[in-house]
Coordinates of C-alpha atoms in Angstrom, one line a residue:
X2 CA -54.1 78.6 9.1
X3 CA -51.8 76.4 6.2
X4 CA -53.3 73.7 4.3
X5 CA -51.4 70.8 3.0
X6 CA -52.1 69.8 -0.5
X7 CA -53.8 66.1 1.0
X8 CA -56.0 68.5 3.2
X9 CA -57.0 71.0 0.4
X10 CA -58.1 67.9 -1.6
X11 CA -59.9 66.4 1.2
X12 CA -62.0 69.9 1.9
X13 CA -62.7 70.0 -1.9
X14 CA -63.7 66.5 -2.1
X15 CA -66.6 66.9 0.8
X16 CA -67.7 70.3 -0.8
X17 CA -68.1 68.9 -4.0
X18 CA -69.9 65.9 -2.6
X19 CA -72.4 68.1 -0.6
X20 CA -73.2 69.8 -4.2
X21 CA -73.8 66.5 -6.0
X22 CA -76.1 65.4 -3.3
X23 CA -78.2 68.5 -3.5
X24 CA -78.2 68.1 -7.2
X25 CA -79.4 64.5 -7.2
X26 CA -81.8 65.4 -4.6
X27 CA -83.3 68.2 -6.9
X28 CA -83.2 66.3 -9.9
X29 CA -85.2 63.5 -8.0
X30 CA -87.8 65.8 -6.8
X31 CA -88.0 67.6 -10.1
X32 CA -89.1 64.0 -11.7
X33 CA -91.7 63.7 -8.9
X34 CA -89.7 60.8 -7.4
X35 CA -91.1 59.7 -3.6
X36 CA -88.7 60.7 -0.7
X37 CA -88.2 57.2 0.2
X38 CA -86.6 56.6 -3.4
X39 CA -85.0 59.7 -3.2
X40 CA -82.9 58.8 -0.3
X41 CA -82.3 55.5 -1.4
X42 CA -81.1 56.5 -5.0
X43 CA -79.2 59.4 -3.7
X44 CA -77.2 57.0 -1.1
X45 CA -76.6 54.2 -3.6
X46 CA -75.1 57.4 -6.3
X47 CA -73.1 58.8 -3.3
X48 CA -71.4 55.4 -2.5
X49 CA -70.7 54.5 -6.1
X50 CA -69.1 58.0 -6.3
X51 CA -67.2 57.8 -3.3
X52 CA -65.8 54.4 -4.5
X53 CA -64.8 55.5 -7.3
X54 CA -63.1 58.8 -6.3
X55 CA -61.5 56.6 -3.1
X56 CA -60.1 54.2 -5.5
X57 CA -58.3 56.6 -7.6
X58 CA -57.0 58.7 -4.8
X59 CA -55.6 55.3 -3.3
X60 CA -54.1 54.2 -6.3
X61 CA -52.4 57.8 -6.8
X62 CA -51.0 57.5 -3.4
X63 CA -50.5 53.8 -3.0
X64 CA -48.3 53.2 -6.5
X65 CA -45.2 55.7 -5.3
X66 CA -45.2 53.9 -2.0
X67 CA -45.2 50.7 -3.8
X68 CA -42.5 51.8 -5.8
X69 CA -40.5 53.0 -2.6
X70 CA -40.8 49.4 -1.4
X71 CA -39.3 47.6 -4.3
X72 CA -36.6 50.2 -4.5
X73 CA -35.9 49.9 -0.3
X74 CA -35.7 46.1 -1.3
X75 CA -33.1 46.8 -3.7
X76 CA -31.3 49.3 -1.4
X77 CA -31.1 46.2 0.9
X78 CA -29.7 43.9 -1.8
X79 CA -26.8 46.4 -2.5
X80 CA -28.1 47.9 -5.7
X81 CA -28.1 51.4 -5.2
X82 CA -28.2 52.4 -9.0
X83 CA -31.9 52.4 -9.2
X84 CA -34.1 55.5 -8.3
X85 CA -37.4 56.3 -6.9
X86 CA -39.3 58.5 -9.4
X87 CA -41.0 61.8 -7.6
X88 CA -44.8 62.2 -8.5
X89 CA -47.8 62.5 -6.5
X90 CA -48.0 64.9 -3.2
X91 CA -45.5 66.9 -2.2
X92 CA -44.9 64.7 1.2
X93 CA -44.3 61.4 -1.2
X94 CA -42.0 63.4 -3.3
X95 CA -40.1 64.6 -0.1
X96 CA -39.7 61.0 1.0
X97 CA -38.7 59.6 -2.4
X98 CA -36.0 62.4 -2.7
X99 CA -34.7 61.6 0.6
X100 CA -34.2 57.8 -0.1
X101 CA -32.8 58.5 -3.6
X102 CA -30.2 60.8 -1.7
X103 CA -29.7 58.1 0.8
X104 CA -28.9 55.5 -1.8
X105 CA -26.6 58.1 -3.8
X106 CA -24.7 58.3 -0.2
X107 CA -24.4 55.0 0.6
X108 CA -23.3 54.1 -3.2
X109 CA -20.4 56.9 -2.8
X110 CA -19.3 55.7 0.2
X111 CA -19.3 51.8 -0.4
X112 CA -17.3 52.8 -3.5
X113 CA -14.6 54.7 -1.6
X114 CA -14.5 51.7 0.8
X115 CA -14.1 49.3 -1.8
X116 CA -11.3 51.4 -3.4
X117 CA -9.5 51.6 0.0
X118 CA -9.9 48.0 0.6
X119 CA -8.6 47.2 -2.9
X120 CA -5.8 49.3 -2.4
X121 CA -5.0 47.8 1.2
X122 CA -5.2 44.5 -0.2
X123 CA -2.6 45.3 -2.9
X124 CA -0.2 46.8 -0.6
X125 CA -0.8 43.7 2.0
X126 CA 0.0 41.3 -0.8
X127 CA 2.4 42.9 -2.7
X128 CA 4.7 43.2 0.4
X129 CA 7.9 41.2 0.6
X130 CA 7.2 41.3 4.2
X131 CA 5.0 39.1 6.2
X132 CA 2.5 40.6 8.0
X133 CA -0.5 39.6 10.5
X134 CA -2.7 41.4 12.5
X135 CA -4.8 40.2 15.4
X136 CA -8.0 41.5 17.5
X137 CA -8.2 41.5 21.3
X138 CA -9.0 37.8 21.4
X139 CA -5.5 37.2 19.2
X140 CA -7.7 36.0 16.8
X141 CA -6.1 36.6 13.0
X142 CA -8.0 39.3 11.2
X143 CA -5.6 39.8 8.5
X144 CA -2.7 37.8 7.0
X145 CA -0.8 38.2 3.5
X146 CA 0.5 35.3 1.6
X147 CA 4.4 36.1 2.5
X148 CA 3.7 35.2 6.3
X149 CA 1.6 32.0 5.1
X150 CA 5.0 31.0 3.5
X151 CA 7.3 31.9 6.1
X152 CA 5.4 29.5 8.8
X153 CA 4.0 26.8 5.9
X154 CA 0.2 28.1 6.9
X155 CA -2.8 27.1 5.3
X156 CA -5.1 29.5 3.5
X157 CA -8.1 29.4 6.1
X158 CA -6.5 30.8 9.1
X159 CA -8.8 34.0 9.5
X160 CA -10.6 34.1 12.9
X161 CA -8.3 31.2 14.4
X162 CA -6.1 32.0 17.5
X163 CA -2.5 33.1 16.4
X164 CA -1.0 30.9 19.1
X165 CA -2.7 27.8 17.9
X166 CA -2.0 28.5 14.2
X167 CA 2.1 29.6 14.4
X168 CA 3.5 26.8 16.8
X169 CA 6.8 28.2 16.7
X170 CA 8.6 28.5 19.9
X171 CA 10.5 31.7 19.1
X172 CA 7.5 33.4 17.5
X173 CA 5.3 32.3 20.7
X174 CA 7.7 34.0 22.9
X175 CA 7.9 37.3 21.1
X176 CA 3.9 37.3 20.8
X177 CA 3.6 36.8 24.3
X178 CA 5.9 39.7 25.4
X179 CA 4.3 41.9 22.6
X180 CA 0.5 41.6 24.1
X181 CA 1.7 41.7 27.7
X182 CA 3.3 45.2 27.2
X183 CA -0.4 46.2 26.8
X184 CA 0.9 49.8 25.3
X185 CA 1.7 51.1 22.1
X186 CA 5.3 50.2 21.8
X187 CA 7.6 48.5 19.1
X188 CA 9.4 45.2 19.9
X189 CA 11.9 43.0 17.8
X190 CA 13.3 39.5 17.9
X191 CA 15.3 37.8 15.6
X192 CA 14.6 33.9 14.9
X193 CA 17.3 31.5 13.7
X194 CA 17.0 28.6 11.6
X195 CA 13.5 28.6 10.8
X196 CA 13.2 26.6 7.5
X197 CA 16.9 27.6 6.9
X198 CA 15.9 31.2 7.1
X199 CA 16.7 33.9 9.6
X200 CA 13.7 36.0 10.4
X201 CA 13.3 39.3 12.3
X202 CA 9.9 40.0 13.9
X203 CA 8.5 43.6 14.6
X204 CA 5.3 44.2 16.4
X205 CA 3.1 46.9 18.0
X206 CA 0.2 46.8 19.7
X207 CA -3.2 48.6 18.8
X208 CA -5.3 50.5 21.0
X209 CA -8.5 52.2 20.7
X210 CA -9.2 56.2 21.6
X211 CA -9.4 55.3 25.3
X212 CA -6.2 53.4 25.3
X213 CA -7.8 50.1 25.7
X214 CA -6.1 47.0 24.0
X215 CA -7.4 46.1 20.4
X216 CA -5.0 43.9 19.1
X217 CA -1.6 43.5 17.4
X218 CA 0.2 44.0 14.2
X219 CA 3.4 41.8 13.5
X220 CA 6.0 42.4 10.6
X221 CA 8.4 39.7 9.9
X222 CA 11.1 40.5 7.6
X223 CA 13.5 37.5 5.9
X224 CA 17.0 38.7 6.8
X225 CA 19.0 35.6 6.0
X226 CA 20.6 37.3 3.0
X227 CA 21.6 40.3 5.3
X228 CA 22.9 37.8 7.9
X229 CA 24.9 36.3 5.4
X230 CA 26.5 39.4 4.3
X231 CA 27.4 40.4 7.6
X232 CA 28.9 37.3 8.6
X233 CA 31.0 37.7 5.0
X234 CA 31.8 40.9 5.8
X235 CA 33.1 40.0 9.3
X236 CA 35.0 37.3 8.2
X237 CA 36.4 39.4 5.2
X238 CA 37.5 42.2 7.5
X239 CA 39.4 39.7 9.8
X240 CA 40.9 37.7 6.8
X241 CA 42.2 41.0 5.4
X242 CA 43.3 42.1 8.4
X243 CA 45.2 38.7 9.1
X244 CA 46.7 38.7 5.8
X245 CA 47.7 42.0 5.7
X246 CA 49.3 42.0 9.0
X247 CA 51.7 39.3 8.2
X248 CA 53.3 41.0 5.7
X249 CA 53.4 44.2 7.8
X250 CA 54.8 42.5 10.8
X251 CA 57.6 40.8 8.8
X252 CA 58.4 44.1 7.0
X253 CA 58.5 45.7 10.4
X254 CA 60.9 43.1 11.7
X255 CA 63.0 43.1 8.9
X256 CA 63.1 47.0 8.8
X257 CA 64.7 46.9 12.6
X258 CA 67.0 44.0 11.4
X259 CA 68.4 46.0 8.5
X260 CA 69.5 49.0 10.9
X261 CA 72.2 46.4 12.5
X262 CA 73.4 44.8 9.5
X263 CA 76.6 46.1 8.2
X264 CA 77.2 43.2 6.0
X265 CA 76.1 43.7 2.4
X266 CA 75.4 40.3 1.5
X267 CA 73.1 39.9 4.3
X268 CA 71.7 43.1 3.9
X269 CA 70.7 42.3 0.1
X270 CA 69.2 39.0 1.5
X271 CA 66.9 41.0 3.8
X272 CA 66.2 43.5 1.0
X273 CA 65.1 40.8 -1.3
X274 CA 62.7 39.3 1.7
X275 CA 61.1 42.9 2.0
X276 CA 60.5 43.0 -1.6
X277 CA 58.6 39.8 -1.7
X278 CA 56.5 40.7 1.3
X279 CA 55.8 43.9 -0.3
X280 CA 55.0 42.2 -3.7
X281 CA 52.9 40.1 -1.6
X282 CA 50.8 42.6 -0.2
X283 CA 50.7 44.4 -3.7
X284 CA 49.2 41.2 -4.8
X285 CA 46.2 40.9 -2.0
X286 CA 45.6 44.5 -2.6
X287 CA 45.0 43.8 -6.3
X288 CA 43.0 40.7 -5.8
X289 CA 40.8 42.6 -3.5
X290 CA 40.4 45.3 -6.1
X291 CA 39.6 42.6 -8.7
X292 CA 37.2 41.0 -6.8
X293 CA 35.3 43.9 -6.1
X294 CA 35.3 44.9 -9.6
X295 CA 33.8 41.6 -10.3
X296 CA 31.2 41.9 -7.7
X297 CA 30.0 45.2 -8.9
X298 CA 29.7 43.9 -12.6
X299 CA 27.5 40.8 -11.0
X300 CA 24.0 41.6 -12.0
X301 CA 24.7 43.9 -14.7
X302 CA 24.6 43.5 -18.6
X303 CA 27.7 45.6 -19.5
X304 CA 30.4 43.0 -19.9
X305 CA 31.6 42.9 -23.3
X306 CA 31.9 40.0 -25.4
X307 CA 34.1 39.3 -28.7
X308 CA 34.8 36.5 -30.7
X309 CA 38.0 35.0 -29.2
X310 CA 40.5 32.2 -30.8
X311 CA 40.6 30.1 -27.6
X312 CA 44.0 28.3 -28.5
X313 CA 45.5 31.8 -28.6
X314 CA 44.0 32.5 -25.3
X315 CA 45.1 29.3 -23.7
X316 CA 48.7 30.0 -25.3
X317 CA 49.0 33.5 -23.5
X318 CA 47.8 32.1 -20.1
X319 CA 50.6 29.4 -20.1
X320 CA 53.1 32.0 -21.2
X321 CA 52.3 34.3 -18.4
X322 CA 52.6 31.3 -15.8
X323 CA 55.9 30.0 -17.4
X324 CA 58.6 31.9 -15.0
X325 CA 56.7 30.7 -12.2
X326 CA 56.7 27.1 -13.4
X327 CA 60.4 27.4 -14.4
X328 CA 61.2 28.0 -10.8
X329 CA 59.9 24.7 -9.7
X330 CA 60.7 23.1 -12.7
X331 CA 56.9 22.2 -13.5
X332 CA 56.2 21.7 -17.2
X333 CA 53.0 23.2 -18.5
X334 CA 51.5 21.2 -21.6
X335 CA 48.6 22.0 -24.0
X336 CA 46.7 19.2 -24.8
X337 CA 44.7 20.7 -27.5
X338 CA 45.6 21.5 -31.2
X339 CA 41.9 22.2 -32.3
X340 CA 41.4 26.1 -32.9
X341 CA 38.1 27.2 -31.7
X342 CA 36.2 30.7 -32.0
X343 CA 34.2 31.5 -29.1
X344 CA 32.4 34.7 -27.8
X345 CA 33.4 35.6 -24.1
X346 CA 35.4 38.3 -22.3
X347 CA 39.0 37.4 -23.1
X348 CA 40.5 39.1 -20.4
X349 CA 38.8 37.6 -17.8
X350 CA 38.7 34.2 -18.9
X351 CA 42.4 34.5 -19.5
X352 CA 42.7 35.7 -16.0
X353 CA 40.6 32.7 -14.7
X354 CA 43.0 30.5 -16.6
X355 CA 46.1 31.8 -15.2
X356 CA 44.8 31.8 -11.5
X357 CA 44.1 27.9 -12.1
X358 CA 47.3 27.2 -13.6
X359 CA 49.3 29.3 -10.8
X360 CA 47.1 27.2 -8.3
X361 CA 47.9 24.2 -9.8
X362 CA 52.0 25.3 -9.6
X363 CA 51.3 26.1 -6.1
X364 CA 50.4 22.9 -5.3
X365 CA 52.4 20.8 -7.1
X366 CA 55.9 19.3 -6.3
X367 CA 59.0 20.0 -8.1
X368 CA 59.4 18.5 -11.3
X369 CA 56.1 17.8 -11.9
X370 CA 53.5 19.0 -14.7
X371 CA 50.3 20.9 -15.4
X372 CA 47.9 19.7 -18.6
X373 CA 45.8 22.4 -20.1
X374 CA 43.1 21.6 -22.5
X375 CA 40.5 23.3 -24.3
X376 CA 37.5 21.8 -26.4
X377 CA 33.7 22.7 -27.2
X378 CA 30.9 20.0 -26.4
X379 CA 27.1 20.6 -26.6
X380 CA 27.7 24.3 -27.2
X381 CA 29.6 24.6 -24.2
X382 CA 33.3 25.6 -24.1
X383 CA 35.1 23.6 -21.8
X384 CA 38.7 24.8 -20.3
X385 CA 40.5 21.9 -18.2
X386 CA 43.4 22.5 -15.8
X387 CA 44.9 19.5 -14.4
X388 CA 48.2 19.2 -11.9
X389 CA 49.4 16.2 -10.4
X390 CA 50.2 17.8 -7.2
X391 CA 49.1 17.3 -3.4
X392 CA 45.6 17.1 -4.1
X393 CA 42.8 17.8 -1.4
X394 CA 40.3 15.8 0.7
X395 CA 36.7 15.8 -0.8
X396 CA 35.3 17.8 2.2
X397 CA 37.7 20.9 1.2
X398 CA 36.1 21.3 -1.9
X399 CA 33.1 23.4 -0.7
X400 CA 35.7 25.8 0.9
X401 CA 38.5 26.3 -1.8
X402 CA 36.5 29.0 -3.5
X403 CA 35.9 31.2 -0.4
X404 CA 38.4 34.4 0.0
X405 CA 41.4 33.7 1.7
X406 CA 41.2 29.9 2.1
X407 CA 44.4 27.9 1.5
X408 CA 44.8 24.2 1.6
X409 CA 48.4 24.4 2.8
X410 CA 49.4 28.0 4.1
X411 CA 53.2 27.2 4.1
X412 CA 52.9 26.5 0.2
X413 CA 50.8 30.0 -0.2
X414 CA 53.4 31.8 1.7
X415 CA 56.4 30.2 -0.2
X416 CA 55.4 31.1 -3.7
X417 CA 53.2 34.4 -2.4
X418 CA 49.5 33.1 -2.9
X419 CA 46.8 35.3 -1.6
X420 CA 44.2 33.1 -1.2
X421 CA 41.9 35.1 -3.7
X422 CA 42.8 33.5 -6.9
X423 CA 40.3 30.7 -6.9
X424 CA 37.4 33.1 -5.7
X425 CA 38.3 35.4 -8.5
X426 CA 37.7 32.3 -10.8
X427 CA 34.3 31.7 -9.4
X428 CA 33.4 35.3 -10.0
X429 CA 34.6 35.2 -13.5
X430 CA 32.8 32.0 -14.2
X431 CA 29.8 33.1 -12.9
X432 CA 29.5 36.7 -15.0
X433 CA 29.8 34.2 -18.1
X434 CA 26.7 32.1 -16.6
X435 CA 28.9 29.2 -16.5
X436 CA 29.9 26.7 -13.8
X437 CA 33.2 25.7 -12.4
X438 CA 33.8 21.4 -11.5
X439 CA 36.4 20.3 -9.4
X440 CA 37.7 16.3 -9.1
X441 CA 40.4 15.8 -6.7
X442 CA 42.3 13.0 -5.0
X443 CA 44.4 13.3 -2.0
X444 CA 48.0 13.1 -3.0
X445 CA 47.3 12.3 -6.6
X446 CA 46.2 16.1 -7.8
X447 CA 43.5 17.8 -8.7
X448 CA 41.6 18.5 -12.3
X449 CA 39.5 22.3 -12.6
X450 CA 36.7 22.4 -15.1
X451 CA 35.2 25.5 -16.6
X452 CA 32.2 25.2 -18.6
X453 CA 30.9 28.3 -20.4
X454 CA 27.5 28.3 -22.5
X455 CA 27.9 29.7 -26.0
X456 CA 26.7 33.3 -26.5
X457 CA 26.5 32.8 -30.1
X458 CA 27.3 30.2 -32.4
X459 CA 31.1 28.9 -32.3
X460 CA 33.1 28.3 -35.2
X461 CA 35.7 25.7 -35.5
X462 CA 38.7 26.3 -37.7
X463 CA 41.7 24.5 -38.9
X464 CA 43.8 22.0 -36.8
X465 CA 47.0 23.2 -35.4
X466 CA 50.1 21.1 -36.2
X467 CA 52.9 23.3 -34.4

């Protein structure tokens, strides 16, 4: 037979009690105490002894149990750091060990879950996409700030039916289609003009291990810029095709005509036309390459700046355009004589000025003039090109910087304009963190003003007298 420590203790307690009783009775008899008194005194003594022993025994058992109760209360409140001390009987020690091990495992699991939750929250709220998850009752169980921004939602939408929170019809149609599938499948839908944005919604159904519907996860992407780029790309391809097709068609026609021309004078005439068309194609290709280089440079910090004499820069730009101006008997005037040193990219700014002057020549009448000026105000370089040509409508100002946009196609073809010059100017000004302004009046002319902020302090020099 196997005895536990508790049983052994009880057996010893009983045996020792019998011995104590015999010893007490013997001493009472030895001192000639009556039987009644002996029994009475023995009973009192035994009761006192039993009470004393019971008190100490109960305390030795109750104290560890009380500690376990207190520890269990701490565990129930989420405090798993405390530990129960092991003392007393083996059964109590085993129970204490089990509770301590349970607390340790719970603490480790809670830490793991907390880390995973923090990681998930960091991913969720760091996403550039909007995300919302719903349960089988269509109630929102997870949502990030990005999606709230897309649909102008408040912070307290958790637990609400998504169909009552997001009222956009396109989204609701998409969501109803998603829920109706009841199977794991990804669907997409594009929403146009939502707060001036184009959004792409992608959704999947969540199911349990038995294939039962559990909820949905919807991802919303802002594809406004991508859509705009797609539109620009399509327009660009269409415009390039059109602009290149025109001179190519002309070249083909004139080449066919040349085959049947015997007259030297007529042959030279057609060859001159061919030369102009080839030059036009060359200009278009060169301008496209320049635009591509400028766009590639945007967002980079590699643009080189140096201190440039602005008056000399303007002089060089005017000289570059003089031959074109002479063909229309247009006079180009420089309205400034104060030399200014300013930090900028000389090649690009001179190219911008040349394009503006050529644009003025293109849309000016014969025997007209163009005024070019430069100055510095409020730490900004100001370059102005004013013509007195045909001008334009106010509504056309927002379009003139678009690629291949020409106010008057006949003027453009006459002097070989590509429709890319002002677009190049805008990109160059943008690379200098500047801005370009336009003042115009139909039939009276236009004035283009370039404003470039300083990179370093400019230095004024002497007044030129020539």
